[in-house]
JSON list of C-alpha atoms in Angstrom, two decimals:
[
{"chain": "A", "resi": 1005, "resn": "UNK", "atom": "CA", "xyz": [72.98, 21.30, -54.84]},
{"chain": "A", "resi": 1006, "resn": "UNK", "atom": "CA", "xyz": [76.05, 22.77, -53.19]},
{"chain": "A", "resi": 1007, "resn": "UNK", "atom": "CA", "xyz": [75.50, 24.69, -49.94]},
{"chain": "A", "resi": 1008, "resn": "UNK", "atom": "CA", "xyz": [76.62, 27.42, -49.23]},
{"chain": "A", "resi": 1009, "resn": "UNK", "atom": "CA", "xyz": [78.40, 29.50, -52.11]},
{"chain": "A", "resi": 1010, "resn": "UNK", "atom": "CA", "xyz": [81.08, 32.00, -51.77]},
{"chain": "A", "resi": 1011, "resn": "UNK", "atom": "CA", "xyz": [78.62, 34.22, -52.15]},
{"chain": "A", "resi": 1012, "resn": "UNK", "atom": "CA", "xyz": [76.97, 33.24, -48.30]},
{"chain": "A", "resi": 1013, "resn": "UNK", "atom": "CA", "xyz": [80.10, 32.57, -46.42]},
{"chain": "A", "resi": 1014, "resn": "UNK", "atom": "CA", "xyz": [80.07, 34.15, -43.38]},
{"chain": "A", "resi": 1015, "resn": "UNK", "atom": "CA", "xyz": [83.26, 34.85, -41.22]},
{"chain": "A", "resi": 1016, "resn": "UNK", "atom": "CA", "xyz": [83.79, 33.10, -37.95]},
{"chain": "A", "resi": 1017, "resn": "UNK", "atom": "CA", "xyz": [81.99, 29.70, -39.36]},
{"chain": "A", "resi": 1018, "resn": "UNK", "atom": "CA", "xyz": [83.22, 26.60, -39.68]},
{"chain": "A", "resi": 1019, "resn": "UNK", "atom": "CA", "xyz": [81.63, 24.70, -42.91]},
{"chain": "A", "resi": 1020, "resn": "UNK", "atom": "CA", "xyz": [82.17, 22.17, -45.26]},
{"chain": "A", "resi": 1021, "resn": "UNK", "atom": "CA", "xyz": [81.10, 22.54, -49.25]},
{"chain": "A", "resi": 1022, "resn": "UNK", "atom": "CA", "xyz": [82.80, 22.06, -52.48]},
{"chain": "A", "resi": 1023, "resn": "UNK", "atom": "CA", "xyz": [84.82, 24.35, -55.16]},
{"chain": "A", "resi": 1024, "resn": "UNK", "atom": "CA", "xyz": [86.36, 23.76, -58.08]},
{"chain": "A", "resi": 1025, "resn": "UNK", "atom": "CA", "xyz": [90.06, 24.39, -57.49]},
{"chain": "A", "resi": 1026, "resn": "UNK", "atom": "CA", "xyz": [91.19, 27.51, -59.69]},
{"chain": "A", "resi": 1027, "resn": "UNK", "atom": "CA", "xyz": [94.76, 27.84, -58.36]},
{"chain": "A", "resi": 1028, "resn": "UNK", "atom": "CA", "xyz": [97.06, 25.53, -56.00]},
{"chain": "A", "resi": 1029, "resn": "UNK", "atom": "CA", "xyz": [100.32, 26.73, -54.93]},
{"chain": "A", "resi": 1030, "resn": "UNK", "atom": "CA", "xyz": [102.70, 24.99, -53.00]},
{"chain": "A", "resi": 1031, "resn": "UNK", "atom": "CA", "xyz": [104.52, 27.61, -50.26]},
{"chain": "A", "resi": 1032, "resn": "UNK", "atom": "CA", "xyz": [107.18, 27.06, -47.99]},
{"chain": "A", "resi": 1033, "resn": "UNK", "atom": "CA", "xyz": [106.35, 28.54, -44.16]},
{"chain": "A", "resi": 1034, "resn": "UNK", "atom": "CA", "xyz": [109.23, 30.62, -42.43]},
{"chain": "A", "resi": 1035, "resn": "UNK", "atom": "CA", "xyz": [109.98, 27.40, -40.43]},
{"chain": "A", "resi": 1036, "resn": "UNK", "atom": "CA", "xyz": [110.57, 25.49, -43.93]},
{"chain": "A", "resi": 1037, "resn": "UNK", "atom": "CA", "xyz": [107.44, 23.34, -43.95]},
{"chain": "A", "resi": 1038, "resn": "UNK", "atom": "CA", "xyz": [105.15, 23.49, -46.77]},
{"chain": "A", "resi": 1039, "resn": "UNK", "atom": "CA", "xyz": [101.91, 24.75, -47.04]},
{"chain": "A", "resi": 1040, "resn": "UNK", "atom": "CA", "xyz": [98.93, 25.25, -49.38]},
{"chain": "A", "resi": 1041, "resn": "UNK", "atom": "CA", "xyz": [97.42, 28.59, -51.15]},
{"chain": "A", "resi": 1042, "resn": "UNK", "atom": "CA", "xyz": [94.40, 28.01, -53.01]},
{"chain": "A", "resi": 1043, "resn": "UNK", "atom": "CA", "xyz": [91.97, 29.92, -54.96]},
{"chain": "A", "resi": 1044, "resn": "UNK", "atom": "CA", "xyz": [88.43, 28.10, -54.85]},
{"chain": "A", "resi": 1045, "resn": "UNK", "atom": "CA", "xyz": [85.37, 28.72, -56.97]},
{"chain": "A", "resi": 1046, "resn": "UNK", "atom": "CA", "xyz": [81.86, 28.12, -57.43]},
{"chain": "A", "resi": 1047, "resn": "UNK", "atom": "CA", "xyz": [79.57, 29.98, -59.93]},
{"chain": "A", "resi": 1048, "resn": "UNK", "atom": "CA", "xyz": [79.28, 32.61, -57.42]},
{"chain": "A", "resi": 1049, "resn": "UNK", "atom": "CA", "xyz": [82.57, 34.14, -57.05]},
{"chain": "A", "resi": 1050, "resn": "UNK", "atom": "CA", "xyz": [86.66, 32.72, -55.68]},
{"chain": "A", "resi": 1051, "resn": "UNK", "atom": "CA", "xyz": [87.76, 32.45, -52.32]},
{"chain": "A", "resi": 1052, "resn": "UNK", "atom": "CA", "xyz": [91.37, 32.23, -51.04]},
{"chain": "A", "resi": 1053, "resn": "UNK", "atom": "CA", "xyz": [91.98, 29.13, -48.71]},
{"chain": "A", "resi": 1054, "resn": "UNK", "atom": "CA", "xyz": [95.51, 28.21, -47.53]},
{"chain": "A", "resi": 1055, "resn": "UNK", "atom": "CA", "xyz": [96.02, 25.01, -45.80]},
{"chain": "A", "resi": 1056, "resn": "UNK", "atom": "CA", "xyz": [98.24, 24.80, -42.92]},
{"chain": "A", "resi": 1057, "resn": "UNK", "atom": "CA", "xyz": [98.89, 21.30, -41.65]},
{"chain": "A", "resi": 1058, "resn": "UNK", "atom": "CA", "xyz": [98.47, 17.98, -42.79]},
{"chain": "A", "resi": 1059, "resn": "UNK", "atom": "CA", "xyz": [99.81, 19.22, -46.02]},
{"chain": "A", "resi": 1060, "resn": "UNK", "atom": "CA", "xyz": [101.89, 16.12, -46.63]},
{"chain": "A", "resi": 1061, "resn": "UNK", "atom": "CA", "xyz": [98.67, 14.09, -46.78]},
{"chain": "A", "resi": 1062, "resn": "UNK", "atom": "CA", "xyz": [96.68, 15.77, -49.01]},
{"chain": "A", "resi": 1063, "resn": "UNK", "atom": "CA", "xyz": [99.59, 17.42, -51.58]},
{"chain": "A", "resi": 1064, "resn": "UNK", "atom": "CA", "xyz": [99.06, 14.96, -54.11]},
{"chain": "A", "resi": 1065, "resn": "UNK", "atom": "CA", "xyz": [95.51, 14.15, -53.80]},
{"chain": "A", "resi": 1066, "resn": "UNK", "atom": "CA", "xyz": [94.21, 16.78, -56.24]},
{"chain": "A", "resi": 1067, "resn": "UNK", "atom": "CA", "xyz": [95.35, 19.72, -58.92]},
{"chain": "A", "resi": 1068, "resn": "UNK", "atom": "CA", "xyz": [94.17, 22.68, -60.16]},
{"chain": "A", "resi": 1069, "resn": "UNK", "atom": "CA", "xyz": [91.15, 22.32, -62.10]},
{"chain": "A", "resi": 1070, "resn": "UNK", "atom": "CA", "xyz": [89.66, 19.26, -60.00]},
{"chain": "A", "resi": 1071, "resn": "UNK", "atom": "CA", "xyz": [86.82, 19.48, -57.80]},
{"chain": "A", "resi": 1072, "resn": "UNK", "atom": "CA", "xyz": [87.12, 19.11, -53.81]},
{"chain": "A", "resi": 1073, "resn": "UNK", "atom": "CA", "xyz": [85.18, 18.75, -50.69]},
{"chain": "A", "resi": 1074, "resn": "UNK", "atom": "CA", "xyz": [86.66, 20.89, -47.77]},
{"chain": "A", "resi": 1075, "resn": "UNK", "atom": "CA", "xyz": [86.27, 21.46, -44.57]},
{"chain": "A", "resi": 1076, "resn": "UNK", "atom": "CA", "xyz": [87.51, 24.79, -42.69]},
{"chain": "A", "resi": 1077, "resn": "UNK", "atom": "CA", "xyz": [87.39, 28.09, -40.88]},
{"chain": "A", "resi": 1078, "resn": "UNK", "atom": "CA", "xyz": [86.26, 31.37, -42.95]},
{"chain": "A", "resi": 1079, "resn": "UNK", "atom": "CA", "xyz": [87.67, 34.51, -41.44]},
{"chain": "A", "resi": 1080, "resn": "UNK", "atom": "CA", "xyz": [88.36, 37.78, -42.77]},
{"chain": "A", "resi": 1081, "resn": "UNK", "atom": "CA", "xyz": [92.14, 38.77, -44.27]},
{"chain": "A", "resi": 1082, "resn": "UNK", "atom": "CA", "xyz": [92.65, 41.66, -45.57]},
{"chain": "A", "resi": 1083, "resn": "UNK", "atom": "CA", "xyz": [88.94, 42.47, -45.55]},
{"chain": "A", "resi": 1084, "resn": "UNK", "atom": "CA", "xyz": [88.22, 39.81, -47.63]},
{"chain": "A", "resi": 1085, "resn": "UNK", "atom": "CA", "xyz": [86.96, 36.19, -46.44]},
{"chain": "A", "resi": 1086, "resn": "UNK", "atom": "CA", "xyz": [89.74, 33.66, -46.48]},
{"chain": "A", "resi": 1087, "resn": "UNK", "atom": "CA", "xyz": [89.07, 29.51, -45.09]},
{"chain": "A", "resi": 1088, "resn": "UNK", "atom": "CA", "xyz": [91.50, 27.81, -43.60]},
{"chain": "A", "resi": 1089, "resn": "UNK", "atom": "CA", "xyz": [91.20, 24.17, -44.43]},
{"chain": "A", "resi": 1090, "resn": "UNK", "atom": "CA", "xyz": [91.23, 21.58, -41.92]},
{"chain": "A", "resi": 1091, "resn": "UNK", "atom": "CA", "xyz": [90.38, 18.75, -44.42]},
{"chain": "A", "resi": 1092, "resn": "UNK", "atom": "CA", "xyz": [90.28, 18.54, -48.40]},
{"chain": "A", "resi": 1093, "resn": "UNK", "atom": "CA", "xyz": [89.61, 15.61, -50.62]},
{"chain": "A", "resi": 1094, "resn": "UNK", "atom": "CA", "xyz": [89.21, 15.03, -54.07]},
{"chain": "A", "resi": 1095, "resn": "UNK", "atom": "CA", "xyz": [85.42, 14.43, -55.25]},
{"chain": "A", "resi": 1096, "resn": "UNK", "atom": "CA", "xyz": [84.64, 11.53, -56.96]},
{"chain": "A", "resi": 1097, "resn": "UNK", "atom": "CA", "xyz": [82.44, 12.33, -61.05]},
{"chain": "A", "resi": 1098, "resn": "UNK", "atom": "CA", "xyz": [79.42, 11.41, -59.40]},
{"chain": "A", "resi": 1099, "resn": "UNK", "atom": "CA", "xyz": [79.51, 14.00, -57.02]},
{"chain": "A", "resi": 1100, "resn": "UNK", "atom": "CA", "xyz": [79.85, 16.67, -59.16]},
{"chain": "A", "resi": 1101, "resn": "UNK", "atom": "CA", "xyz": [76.91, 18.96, -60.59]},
{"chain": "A", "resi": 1102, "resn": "UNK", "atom": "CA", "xyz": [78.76, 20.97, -63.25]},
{"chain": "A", "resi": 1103, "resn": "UNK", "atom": "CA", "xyz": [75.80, 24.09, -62.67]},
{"chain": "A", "resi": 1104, "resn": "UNK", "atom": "CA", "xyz": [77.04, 24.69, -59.24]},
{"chain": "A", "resi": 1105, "resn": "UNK", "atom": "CA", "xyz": [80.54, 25.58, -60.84]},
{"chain": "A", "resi": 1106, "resn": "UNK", "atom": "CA", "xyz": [79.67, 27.49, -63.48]},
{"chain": "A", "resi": 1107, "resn": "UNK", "atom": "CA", "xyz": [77.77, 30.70, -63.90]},
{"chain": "A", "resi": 1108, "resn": "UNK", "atom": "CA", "xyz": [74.71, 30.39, -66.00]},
{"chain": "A", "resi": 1109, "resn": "UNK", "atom": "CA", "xyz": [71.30, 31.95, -66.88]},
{"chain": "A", "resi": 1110, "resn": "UNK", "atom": "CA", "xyz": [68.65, 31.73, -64.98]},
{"chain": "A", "resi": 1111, "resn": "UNK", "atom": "CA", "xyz": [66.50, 31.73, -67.99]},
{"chain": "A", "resi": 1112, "resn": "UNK", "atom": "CA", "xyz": [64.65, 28.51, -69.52]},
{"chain": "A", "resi": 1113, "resn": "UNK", "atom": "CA", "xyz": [67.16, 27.15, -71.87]},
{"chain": "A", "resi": 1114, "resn": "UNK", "atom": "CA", "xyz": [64.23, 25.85, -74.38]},
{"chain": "A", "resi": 1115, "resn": "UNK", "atom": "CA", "xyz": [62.75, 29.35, -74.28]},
{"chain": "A", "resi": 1116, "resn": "UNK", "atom": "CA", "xyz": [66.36, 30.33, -75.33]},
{"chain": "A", "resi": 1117, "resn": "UNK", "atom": "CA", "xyz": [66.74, 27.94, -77.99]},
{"chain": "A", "resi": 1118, "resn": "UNK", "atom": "CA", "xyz": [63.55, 29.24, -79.41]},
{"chain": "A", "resi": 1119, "resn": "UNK", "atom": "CA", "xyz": [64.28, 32.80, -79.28]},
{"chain": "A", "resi": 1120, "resn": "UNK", "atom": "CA", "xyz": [67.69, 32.05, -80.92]},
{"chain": "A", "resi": 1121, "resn": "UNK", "atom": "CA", "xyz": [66.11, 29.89, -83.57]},
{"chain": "A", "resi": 1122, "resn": "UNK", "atom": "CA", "xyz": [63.68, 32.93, -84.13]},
{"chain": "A", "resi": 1123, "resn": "UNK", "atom": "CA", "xyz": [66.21, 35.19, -84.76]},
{"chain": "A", "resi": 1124, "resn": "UNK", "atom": "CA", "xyz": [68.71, 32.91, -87.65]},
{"chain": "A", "resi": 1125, "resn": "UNK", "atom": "CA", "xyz": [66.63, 31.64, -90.61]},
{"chain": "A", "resi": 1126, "resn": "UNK", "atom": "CA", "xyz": [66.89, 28.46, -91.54]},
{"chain": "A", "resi": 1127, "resn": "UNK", "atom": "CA", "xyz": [68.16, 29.51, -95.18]},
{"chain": "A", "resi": 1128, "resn": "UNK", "atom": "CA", "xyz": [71.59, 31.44, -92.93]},
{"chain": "A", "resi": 1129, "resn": "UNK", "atom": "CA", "xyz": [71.82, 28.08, -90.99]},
{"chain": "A", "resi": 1130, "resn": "UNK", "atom": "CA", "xyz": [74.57, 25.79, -92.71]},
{"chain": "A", "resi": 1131, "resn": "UNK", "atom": "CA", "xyz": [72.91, 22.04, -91.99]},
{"chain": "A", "resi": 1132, "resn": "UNK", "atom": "CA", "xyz": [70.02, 23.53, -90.08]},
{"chain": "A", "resi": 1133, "resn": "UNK", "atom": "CA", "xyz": [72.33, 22.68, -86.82]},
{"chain": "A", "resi": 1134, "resn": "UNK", "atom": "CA", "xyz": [71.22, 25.74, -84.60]},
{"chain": "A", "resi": 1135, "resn": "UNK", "atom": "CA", "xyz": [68.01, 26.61, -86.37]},
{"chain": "A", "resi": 1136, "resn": "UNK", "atom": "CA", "xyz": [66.86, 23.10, -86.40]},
{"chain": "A", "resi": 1137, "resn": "UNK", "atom": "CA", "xyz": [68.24, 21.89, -83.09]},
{"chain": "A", "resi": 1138, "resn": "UNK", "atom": "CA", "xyz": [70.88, 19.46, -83.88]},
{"chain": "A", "resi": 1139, "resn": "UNK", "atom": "CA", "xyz": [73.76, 20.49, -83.91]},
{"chain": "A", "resi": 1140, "resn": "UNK", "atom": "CA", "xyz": [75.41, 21.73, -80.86]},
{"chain": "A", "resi": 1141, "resn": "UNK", "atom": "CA", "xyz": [72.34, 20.68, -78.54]}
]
């Protein structure tokens, strides 16, 4: 499990945790070298990260839509928290548990299933996929 969610972030604190990346932008600094803007995500909410140095390193290494590991400063901007990231790399399948990312119920999802199958007949159910559990599960 992924620790701690943009939810728990607290400014002044250096961490390192994981986001899926819902935005990468690269920006051009007033001095004409390049640097990142992010928005990062976990099933709790988006954070804006831009990454100052190193960018040359790392501006190839992942896209939007992947999932990395970062390391970095969370301050507030604007009154809002923003990291700035020392360190970000690419995570590996393996390393990836898709309920950290996404939001979901905290209800039993058999319990679910059975309320759901409860509520279509069987006779409304084309090939009994929902109402018998096959299809789609």
């Amino acid at each position: 499990m992924k620790s701690p969610y943009v939810n728990e972030l607290e400014p002044n604190k250096l961490i390192t945790t994981s986001f899926l990346v819902h935005s990468k932008e690269i920006r051009q600094k007033k001095s004409g070298e390049l640097y990142l803007s992010l928005l990062l995500a976990d099933r709790t909410g988006e954070l804006d990260a831009k990454m100052w140095d190193n960018v040359a390193e790392v501006i190839d290494a992942f896209d939007r839509d992947d999932f990395v590991r970062v390391k970095g400063l969370v301050q507030i901007f604007h009154n809002r928290p923003q990291m700035t990231i020392h360190k970000v790399r690419r995570m590996d399948d393996s390393e990836i548990d898709f309920g950290d990312y996404f939001p979901s119920s905290r209800r039993d999802q058999e319990q679910m299933w059975v309320e759901l199958r409860a509520l279509w007949p069987a006779s409304q159910c084309p090939s009994q996929g929902i109402a018998g559990g096959g299809a789609g599960r």
